[in-house]
Coordinates of C-alpha atoms in Angstrom, one line a residue:
Chain C
X748 CA 2.3 22.1 30.2
X749 CA 3.3 19.4 27.5
X750 CA 1.8 17.8 24.9
X751 CA 1.6 14.0 25.6
X752 CA -1.2 12.6 23.5
X753 CA -2.2 12.7 20.3
X754 CA -6.5 11.7 19.0
X755 CA -7.5 11.0 15.9
X756 CA -11.3 12.5 16.4
X757 CA -12.8 14.9 18.1
X758 CA -14.8 12.7 19.0
X759 CA -12.9 9.9 20.1
X760 CA -12.9 8.8 24.2
X761 CA -9.4 8.2 24.2
X762 CA -6.2 9.8 23.1
X763 CA -2.3 7.7 22.4
X764 CA 0.8 8.8 25.0
X765 CA 3.3 10.1 22.2
X766 CA 5.1 10.1 25.1
X767 CA 5.5 8.2 28.3
X768 CA 3.0 9.4 30.3
X769 CA 3.4 9.0 34.2
X770 CA 0.8 8.0 37.0
X771 CA -0.6 11.9 38.5
X772 CA 1.3 14.0 35.5
X773 CA -1.4 16.7 33.7
X774 CA -1.4 16.6 30.1
X775 CA -2.5 17.7 26.9
X776 CA -3.5 16.2 23.8
X777 CA -4.3 17.7 20.3
X778 CA -6.9 16.2 18.3
X779 CA -5.2 15.2 14.8
X780 CA -8.3 16.5 13.2
X781 CA -8.8 20.0 14.0
X782 CA -4.9 20.5 16.0
X783 CA -7.6 21.5 19.4
X784 CA -6.5 20.4 22.6
X785 CA -7.7 18.7 25.7
X786 CA -6.5 18.3 29.0
X787 CA -6.2 15.8 32.0
X788 CA -5.1 14.1 34.8
X789 CA -3.3 10.6 34.0
X790 CA -4.6 8.5 37.0
X791 CA -1.5 5.6 35.8
X792 CA 1.4 5.3 34.1
X793 CA 1.0 5.3 30.3
X794 CA 3.3 3.8 27.7
X795 CA 4.2 5.3 24.4
X796 CA 1.9 4.4 21.8
X797 CA -1.0 3.1 24.4
X798 CA -4.9 4.8 25.1
X799 CA -5.7 7.5 27.6
X800 CA -9.4 7.6 28.4
X801 CA -10.8 11.7 27.9
X802 CA -13.6 10.8 30.0
X803 CA -15.4 7.9 32.5
X804 CA -16.7 5.4 30.3
X805 CA -19.2 2.5 31.8
X806 CA -19.2 -1.8 31.8
X807 CA -20.2 -3.0 28.1
X808 CA -20.2 1.0 27.0
X809 CA -18.9 1.1 23.3
X810 CA -15.1 3.2 23.1
X811 CA -14.6 5.5 20.4
X812 CA -11.3 5.7 18.5
X813 CA -10.9 6.6 14.8
X814 CA -14.5 8.5 15.4
X815 CA -15.5 4.8 15.4
X816 CA -16.3 1.6 17.6
X817 CA -13.0 0.2 18.2
X818 CA -14.1 -2.3 21.4
X819 CA -16.4 -2.6 24.1
X820 CA -15.5 -1.4 28.0
X821 CA -15.4 -4.6 30.2
X822 CA -14.6 -2.8 33.3
X823 CA -15.2 1.4 34.4
X824 CA -12.9 3.6 33.7
X825 CA -12.4 6.3 34.9
X826 CA -10.8 9.4 33.6
X827 CA -8.0 9.7 33.0
X828 CA -7.5 5.9 32.9
X829 CA -4.8 3.4 30.7
X830 CA -7.7 1.6 28.4
X831 CA -6.1 -1.4 27.2
X832 CA -6.9 -5.3 27.2
X833 CA -7.5 -5.0 31.0
X834 CA -10.8 -3.1 30.4
X835 CA -11.6 -3.2 26.8
X836 CA -11.9 -6.1 24.5
X837 CA -12.8 -7.2 20.6
X838 CA -16.9 -6.7 20.0
X839 CA -16.4 -9.7 17.8
X840 CA -15.4 -12.2 19.5
X841 CA -17.8 -13.1 22.9
Chain O
X452 CA -3.5 22.3 -9.6
X453 CA -0.3 20.7 -9.0
X454 CA 1.6 19.8 -12.1
X455 CA 4.2 17.3 -12.1
X456 CA 7.1 16.2 -15.4
X457 CA 6.1 12.8 -16.5
X458 CA 5.8 10.8 -19.8
X459 CA 3.8 10.6 -22.1
X460 CA 2.6 7.4 -23.0
X461 CA 1.2 6.0 -26.8
X462 CA -2.6 6.0 -25.4
X463 CA -2.8 8.9 -23.5
X464 CA -1.7 7.3 -19.5
X465 CA 1.6 9.4 -18.4
X466 CA 4.2 7.4 -17.0
X467 CA 6.6 8.4 -13.7
X468 CA 9.6 6.7 -14.6
X469 CA 11.0 5.1 -18.5
X470 CA 12.4 1.6 -18.6
X471 CA 12.2 -1.4 -20.9
X472 CA 10.9 -4.6 -19.2
X473 CA 12.1 -8.1 -20.2
X474 CA 9.2 -10.0 -19.4
X475 CA 9.5 -13.8 -18.7
X476 CA 6.8 -15.7 -19.9
X477 CA 8.2 -18.8 -17.6
X478 CA 10.6 -19.3 -14.5
X479 CA 12.6 -20.6 -17.3
X480 CA 12.9 -17.4 -18.8
X481 CA 14.1 -15.8 -15.6
X482 CA 17.9 -16.7 -16.9
X483 CA 18.2 -15.2 -19.9
X484 CA 15.9 -12.5 -18.9
X485 CA 18.4 -11.1 -16.1
X486 CA 21.3 -11.8 -18.8
X487 CA 19.3 -9.3 -21.4
X488 CA 19.2 -7.5 -18.4
X489 CA 23.0 -7.4 -17.5
X490 CA 23.1 -6.7 -21.1
X491 CA 21.3 -3.9 -22.2
X492 CA 21.7 -0.5 -19.8
X493 CA 18.1 1.3 -19.0
X494 CA 16.2 -2.7 -19.1
X495 CA 15.0 -4.4 -15.4
X496 CA 13.9 -8.2 -15.7
X497 CA 11.0 -9.1 -13.4
X498 CA 11.9 -13.0 -12.2
X499 CA 9.9 -14.9 -10.9
X500 CA 9.1 -18.6 -9.8
X501 CA 5.8 -19.5 -12.0
X502 CA 3.7 -19.9 -15.5
X503 CA 4.3 -23.6 -16.3
X504 CA 1.9 -25.8 -15.1
X505 CA -0.8 -23.2 -13.6
X506 CA -4.4 -23.2 -14.8
X507 CA -8.1 -21.6 -14.4
X508 CA -8.6 -18.3 -12.4
X509 CA -4.8 -18.7 -11.5
X510 CA -2.8 -18.7 -15.0
X511 CA -4.9 -15.9 -15.7
X512 CA -3.5 -14.4 -12.3
X513 CA -0.4 -15.1 -13.5
X514 CA -1.3 -13.5 -17.2
X515 CA -2.7 -11.0 -16.1
X516 CA 0.1 -9.5 -13.4
X517 CA 2.6 -9.8 -16.5
X518 CA 0.9 -8.3 -18.7
X519 CA 0.1 -5.0 -16.5
X520 CA 3.8 -4.4 -15.6
X521 CA 4.2 -4.3 -19.5
X522 CA 0.7 -2.0 -19.6
X523 CA 2.6 0.2 -17.2
X524 CA 2.5 3.8 -18.4
X525 CA 6.0 3.7 -16.0
X526 CA 7.1 1.0 -19.4
X527 CA 8.4 2.5 -22.5
X528 CA 8.5 -1.5 -24.4
X529 CA 8.5 -4.7 -23.7
X530 CA 10.1 -7.4 -24.4
X531 CA 8.8 -10.8 -23.4
X532 CA 10.8 -13.6 -23.4
X533 CA 8.8 -17.4 -23.2
X534 CA 10.1 -20.8 -24.1
X535 CA 6.9 -21.4 -26.1
X536 CA 6.0 -18.7 -28.7
X537 CA 1.9 -19.0 -28.4
X538 CA 2.3 -18.5 -24.6
X539 CA 4.5 -15.5 -24.9
X540 CA 2.2 -13.8 -28.0
X541 CA -0.6 -13.8 -25.3
X542 CA 1.2 -11.2 -23.0
X543 CA 2.5 -9.4 -26.3
X544 CA -0.6 -9.0 -27.9
X545 CA -2.1 -7.6 -23.9
X546 CA 1.2 -5.0 -24.0
X547 CA 0.2 -3.9 -27.6
X548 CA -3.7 -2.9 -26.9
X549 CA -1.5 0.1 -25.4
X550 CA 0.5 0.9 -28.8
X551 CA 4.3 0.3 -26.8
X552 CA 6.3 -1.5 -28.9
X553 CA 6.2 -4.9 -27.2
X554 CA 8.7 -8.0 -29.0
X555 CA 8.2 -12.0 -28.3
X556 CA 10.8 -14.2 -28.0
X557 CA 11.0 -18.2 -27.6
X558 CA 13.9 -20.7 -26.0
X559 CA 12.7 -23.5 -27.9
X560 CA 14.4 -24.7 -30.4
X561 CA 16.9 -21.3 -30.3
X562 CA 18.8 -22.3 -26.7
X563 CA 19.5 -19.5 -24.2
X564 CA 22.3 -18.0 -25.8
X565 CA 20.3 -17.1 -29.3
X566 CA 17.3 -16.3 -27.4
X567 CA 19.6 -13.5 -25.2
X568 CA 21.4 -11.9 -28.3
X569 CA 18.4 -11.6 -29.8
X570 CA 16.4 -10.3 -27.1
X571 CA 19.7 -7.6 -26.6
X572 CA 19.3 -6.6 -29.8
X573 CA 15.6 -5.9 -29.4
X574 CA 16.2 -4.1 -26.1
X575 CA 19.5 -1.7 -27.3
X576 CA 17.1 -0.1 -29.6
X577 CA 14.0 0.4 -27.2
X578 CA 16.3 1.9 -24.5
X579 CA 17.6 4.0 -27.6
X580 CA 14.7 5.1 -28.6
X581 CA 13.2 5.3 -25.1
X582 CA 15.9 7.5 -24.0
X583 CA 15.0 10.1 -26.7
X584 CA 11.4 10.5 -25.2
X585 CA 11.2 13.8 -22.9
X586 CA 9.0 14.5 -20.0
X587 CA 6.6 16.9 -20.1
X588 CA 4.3 18.4 -17.3
X589 CA 1.3 17.2 -16.7
X590 CA -1.5 18.4 -14.4
X591 CA -1.9 15.4 -11.3
X592 CA -5.2 14.0 -12.2
X593 CA -3.2 11.4 -14.7
X594 CA -1.7 10.0 -11.1
X595 CA -2.4 6.6 -11.0
X596 CA -1.3 5.9 -6.5
X597 CA -1.7 3.3 -4.4
X598 CA -1.0 2.8 -0.9
X599 CA 0.1 -0.3 1.7
X600 CA 2.2 0.3 4.7
X601 CA 4.1 -2.8 6.6
X602 CA 5.4 -3.7 9.9
X603 CA 3.6 -1.4 10.9
X604 CA 3.5 -0.2 15.1
X605 CA 1.6 2.1 16.9
X606 CA 3.1 5.0 15.2
X607 CA 1.1 3.6 11.8
X608 CA -1.9 4.5 12.7
X609 CA -1.4 6.9 14.8
X610 CA 0.8 9.4 12.0
X611 CA 1.7 7.9 9.0
X612 CA -1.4 6.2 7.5
X613 CA -3.3 9.3 8.3
X614 CA -0.8 11.1 6.6
X615 CA -1.2 8.8 3.5
X616 CA -4.7 10.0 4.3
X617 CA -4.1 13.2 3.8
X618 CA -2.7 13.1 0.3
X619 CA -4.9 10.5 -0.7
X620 CA -8.4 13.7 0.3
X621 CA -5.7 15.6 -1.7
X622 CA -5.3 14.4 -5.3
X623 CA -9.5 12.6 -5.4
X624 CA -10.0 16.3 -4.9
X625 CA -7.8 17.0 -7.4
X626 CA -9.0 14.2 -9.6
X627 CA -6.4 11.7 -9.6
X628 CA -6.5 8.2 -9.5
X629 CA -6.2 6.4 -5.8
X630 CA -5.8 3.1 -4.6
X631 CA -5.9 0.9 -1.4
X632 CA -6.2 -2.8 -0.9
X633 CA -4.6 -5.5 1.6
X634 CA -7.9 -7.4 2.0
X635 CA -7.1 -9.7 5.4
X636 CA -5.9 -5.9 7.1
X637 CA -9.5 -4.9 6.6
X638 CA -11.1 -7.7 8.7
X639 CA -12.5 -5.4 11.8
X640 CA -14.0 -2.2 9.9
X641 CA -14.7 -4.2 6.4
X642 CA -18.9 -2.7 7.7
X643 CA -17.1 0.7 7.8
X644 CA -15.3 0.0 4.5
X645 CA -18.5 -1.5 3.3
X646 CA -20.2 1.5 4.2
X647 CA -17.4 4.1 2.6
X648 CA -19.0 2.4 -1.2
X649 CA -20.0 5.1 -3.1
X650 CA -23.2 2.4 -4.8
X651 CA -24.8 -0.8 -3.3
X652 CA -23.5 -3.0 -6.3
X653 CA -20.1 -1.7 -5.0
X654 CA -20.4 -2.2 -1.4
X655 CA -22.1 -5.7 -2.3
X656 CA -18.1 -6.7 -4.4
X657 CA -16.5 -5.3 -2.0
X658 CA -19.0 -7.7 0.6
X659 CA -17.7 -11.1 -1.8
X660 CA -15.0 -10.6 -2.0
X661 CA -14.1 -9.5 1.7
X662 CA -16.8 -13.1 2.7
X663 CA -13.8 -15.3 0.0
X664 CA -11.1 -14.4 1.5
X665 CA -12.7 -15.7 5.5
X666 CA -13.9 -18.7 4.0
X667 CA -10.4 -19.4 2.3
X668 CA -9.0 -19.2 5.9
X669 CA -11.3 -21.6 7.6
X670 CA -11.0 -23.5 4.4
X671 CA -7.5 -24.0 6.2
X672 CA -8.4 -24.5 9.0
X673 CA -6.4 -21.1 10.2
X674 CA -7.2 -19.0 12.8
X675 CA -6.2 -15.5 11.4
X676 CA -8.0 -13.6 13.4
X677 CA -7.8 -15.2 17.3
X678 CA -4.0 -13.9 16.3
X679 CA -5.0 -10.1 16.3
X680 CA -3.8 -8.6 17.4
X681 CA 0.2 -9.8 17.9
X682 CA 1.0 -10.3 20.9
X683 CA 3.8 -6.9 19.7
X684 CA 1.0 -5.4 18.7
X685 CA -1.0 -5.3 22.4
X686 CA 3.0 -4.6 23.5
X687 CA 2.2 -1.7 21.4
X688 CA -0.5 -0.9 22.3
X689 CA -3.2 -2.5 20.7
X690 CA -6.2 -3.7 22.2
X691 CA -8.6 -4.5 19.5
X692 CA -8.3 -5.9 16.3
X693 CA -10.7 -3.4 15.3
X694 CA -8.2 -0.5 16.6
X695 CA -5.6 -1.9 14.7
X696 CA -7.9 -2.5 11.4
X697 CA -8.7 1.3 11.9
X698 CA -5.1 2.4 12.4
X699 CA -4.6 0.7 8.9
X700 CA -7.8 2.2 7.1
X701 CA -6.6 5.5 7.4
X702 CA -4.2 5.7 4.5
X703 CA -7.7 5.4 1.8
X704 CA -8.6 8.5 3.2
X705 CA -12.3 10.3 4.0
X706 CA -13.5 9.9 0.1
X707 CA -15.9 7.5 -1.2
X708 CA -14.9 4.1 -2.6
X709 CA -16.0 4.5 -6.7
X710 CA -14.5 1.2 -7.3
X711 CA -14.0 -1.9 -6.1
X712 CA -10.9 -4.2 -8.2
X713 CA -10.4 -7.5 -8.4
X714 CA -6.4 -8.7 -8.8
X715 CA -4.4 -6.6 -11.0
X716 CA -7.7 -4.9 -12.1
X717 CA -6.5 -1.3 -13.2
X718 CA -9.0 1.1 -12.2
X719 CA -12.0 2.4 -14.7
X720 CA -13.0 5.3 -12.7
X721 CA -10.5 8.1 -10.9
X722 CA -11.1 9.1 -7.3
X723 CA -10.9 5.8 -3.9
X724 CA -10.9 2.7 -5.7
X725 CA -10.1 -0.5 -3.4
X726 CA -8.5 -3.9 -5.2
X727 CA -8.4 -7.2 -3.0
X728 CA -4.3 -8.0 -2.1
X729 CA -2.6 -9.9 0.1
X730 CA -1.2 -8.0 2.9
X731 CA 1.7 -9.3 2.0
X732 CA 4.0 -6.3 0.5
X733 CA 5.8 -7.7 -1.9
X734 CA 2.4 -9.4 -3.7
X735 CA 0.1 -6.2 -2.9
X736 CA 2.9 -3.6 -4.7
X737 CA 3.0 -6.0 -7.8
X738 CA -0.6 -5.9 -7.9
X739 CA -1.2 -2.0 -7.7
X740 CA 1.8 -1.9 -10.0
X741 CA 0.0 -4.3 -12.3
X742 CA -3.0 -1.9 -12.5
X743 CA -1.6 0.7 -14.3
X744 CA -0.3 2.5 -10.6
X745 CA 2.9 4.6 -11.5
X746 CA 3.9 6.6 -8.0
X747 CA 3.6 4.5 -4.3
X748 CA 3.2 5.2 -0.7
X749 CA 3.9 3.3 2.1
X750 CA 4.7 4.1 5.2
X751 CA 6.1 1.9 7.9
X752 CA 6.4 1.6 11.0
X753 CA 9.3 -0.8 12.7
X754 CA 11.0 -0.9 8.8
X755 CA 9.7 -2.6 6.0
X756 CA 12.1 -2.4 3.6
X757 CA 9.8 -2.9 -0.2
X758 CA 10.1 -2.5 -3.6
X759 CA 8.8 -3.2 -7.2
X760 CA 11.0 -3.1 -10.3
X761 CA 9.0 -0.7 -11.9
X762 CA 6.4 2.0 -9.6
X763 CA 8.7 3.7 -7.6
X764 CA 7.9 3.3 -4.0
X765 CA 7.9 6.3 -1.1
X766 CA 9.0 5.3 2.1
X767 CA 7.9 7.1 5.3
X768 CA 8.0 6.7 9.0
X769 CA 7.1 8.3 11.9
X770 CA 8.1 5.9 13.6
X771 CA 11.9 7.7 15.0
X772 CA 14.0 4.9 15.7
X773 CA 13.4 3.3 12.3
X774 CA 13.9 6.2 10.7
X775 CA 17.1 6.9 12.4
X776 CA 17.9 3.4 12.1
X777 CA 17.1 2.3 8.3
X778 CA 18.1 6.1 7.0
X779 CA 18.7 4.0 3.8
X780 CA 15.8 3.5 3.2
X781 CA 12.8 6.4 4.4
X782 CA 11.5 8.8 1.7
X783 CA 10.6 10.6 4.6
X784 CA 10.1 11.2 8.0
X785 CA 6.7 12.6 9.6
X786 CA 8.7 11.3 13.5
X787 CA 7.8 15.2 14.4
X788 CA 4.3 14.5 14.0
X789 CA 4.7 12.9 17.4
X790 CA 6.8 15.4 18.7
X791 CA 4.3 18.1 18.3
X792 CA 6.5 20.2 15.8
X793 CA 3.9 19.7 13.1
X794 CA 0.7 18.8 12.3
X795 CA -0.9 16.8 9.9
X796 CA -1.6 19.2 7.0
X797 CA 1.9 20.0 7.6
X798 CA 3.3 16.3 7.6
X799 CA 0.6 15.8 4.6
X800 CA 2.3 18.2 2.8
X801 CA 5.8 17.1 2.8
X802 CA 4.4 13.6 2.1
X803 CA 2.4 15.4 -1.3
X804 CA 6.1 17.2 -1.8
X805 CA 7.6 14.1 -2.4
X806 CA 5.1 12.4 -4.5
X807 CA 5.6 15.1 -7.0
X808 CA 9.4 15.2 -7.4
X809 CA 8.5 11.7 -7.5
X810 CA 6.6 12.0 -10.2
X811 CA 9.1 13.7 -11.7
X812 CA 11.3 11.8 -11.7
X813 CA 13.1 12.1 -8.6
X814 CA 15.1 8.4 -7.5
X815 CA 13.4 6.8 -4.8
X816 CA 15.3 4.4 -2.1
X817 CA 13.5 1.5 -3.1
X818 CA 15.1 2.5 -6.7
X819 CA 18.5 3.5 -5.2
X820 CA 19.0 0.4 -3.0
X821 CA 18.0 -1.8 -6.5
X822 CA 14.9 -3.1 -4.3
X823 CA 12.5 -4.5 -7.5
X824 CA 10.3 -6.6 -5.4
X825 CA 8.3 -8.9 -8.0
X826 CA 6.6 -11.5 -6.6
X827 CA 3.1 -12.7 -8.4
X828 CA 0.0 -13.9 -6.0
X829 CA -0.6 -17.5 -6.1
X830 CA -4.5 -17.8 -6.1
X831 CA -3.9 -22.0 -6.1
X832 CA -1.8 -24.8 -6.4
X833 CA -0.3 -25.5 -10.1
X834 CA -0.3 -29.1 -12.0

């Protein structure tokens, strides 16, 4: 399997694509903090620099990246989905 | 424990460079200062547009910054040129506290020609004396290292900023002093930064600085918050202001914050320090250098090319396009981290080694390309 994304911290819910990832592609990613690997199937195209869901997330849940909450889920997200402004938003303004 | 080869100053502080600094007190003295720089090899002038009819905190900060540049251990000695002698003396007195040689020359009653001749003769002797100093081996705990990112993109949060974080952690473990800033860019991660503060007193101090900044923005009717992340950020994959802030703050590493500093304030404790700075690259690096930082670690995504007159600015990028298209500005390309050619620890080792070499005298891209940006932070209008 090809490594195509990086994960900042071990408990993060998202990884960041370091190559363009195609829908249906089986890819793995490496955790920056401990060099462990995580494998999954992308269910959407994910462009370089964009986030991929490492687990299912429910609407209203906080998204963890860098080991910290960085946003709130606005509609349910499936593992392998593209995570961006269409399904998460800032927690600062309603 | 790592070592580097630096210059020991009269007050025991260690510099990585050996400049003779020509400091114009005000905008009117830029011309003479630049003439001296042109006349005398080994000198560096720091022209700027201010120093007249400033008042209160704003005047204090300009003076503190000018004096701080002279006090920095990367400076062997300094000539201060000003239109009126009582003001130049204030800067000189502050620099003289470090024990290094400082001379003043005033233009009023003399004119530029006599001023330039007098200052050039002084600077000539200073350069000869400075060149007589030799580098000696010192422990890295003597270093004061600052960091800032510019023209950031997703590669910054993903790779280059965490790489600086690894270096900062190692420097703290080895007893050095490290400084980060960028108050505005912390928005979204300010509660995390507050949590990193070692004591409640530091936490309160940080929170006040942050709240004052937010109030200034509101007072000006600006909406810096609603515009973050920018369209370009979103296109690149950043979704929220929190995510952007956490990408930025990776540079600070994982250690507790032991010092909270005002603009250009010299750190009093070793370890991780936060300084209130603008997020504009030249202003922030200027404030760090005025606080005594002797090496700077600068990360860039799309290619910021900032330098500083006295503090070498090491530029690293994880964006392979920037590393290729702007190679003359980049000291270390760590894009291999994103291609899985090496891991974060190795990227940190590489940057750490470049830092040690730079501290020992290897020139950075900004020095070779003569990027000597000196930008004063202005707090409000002049009278």
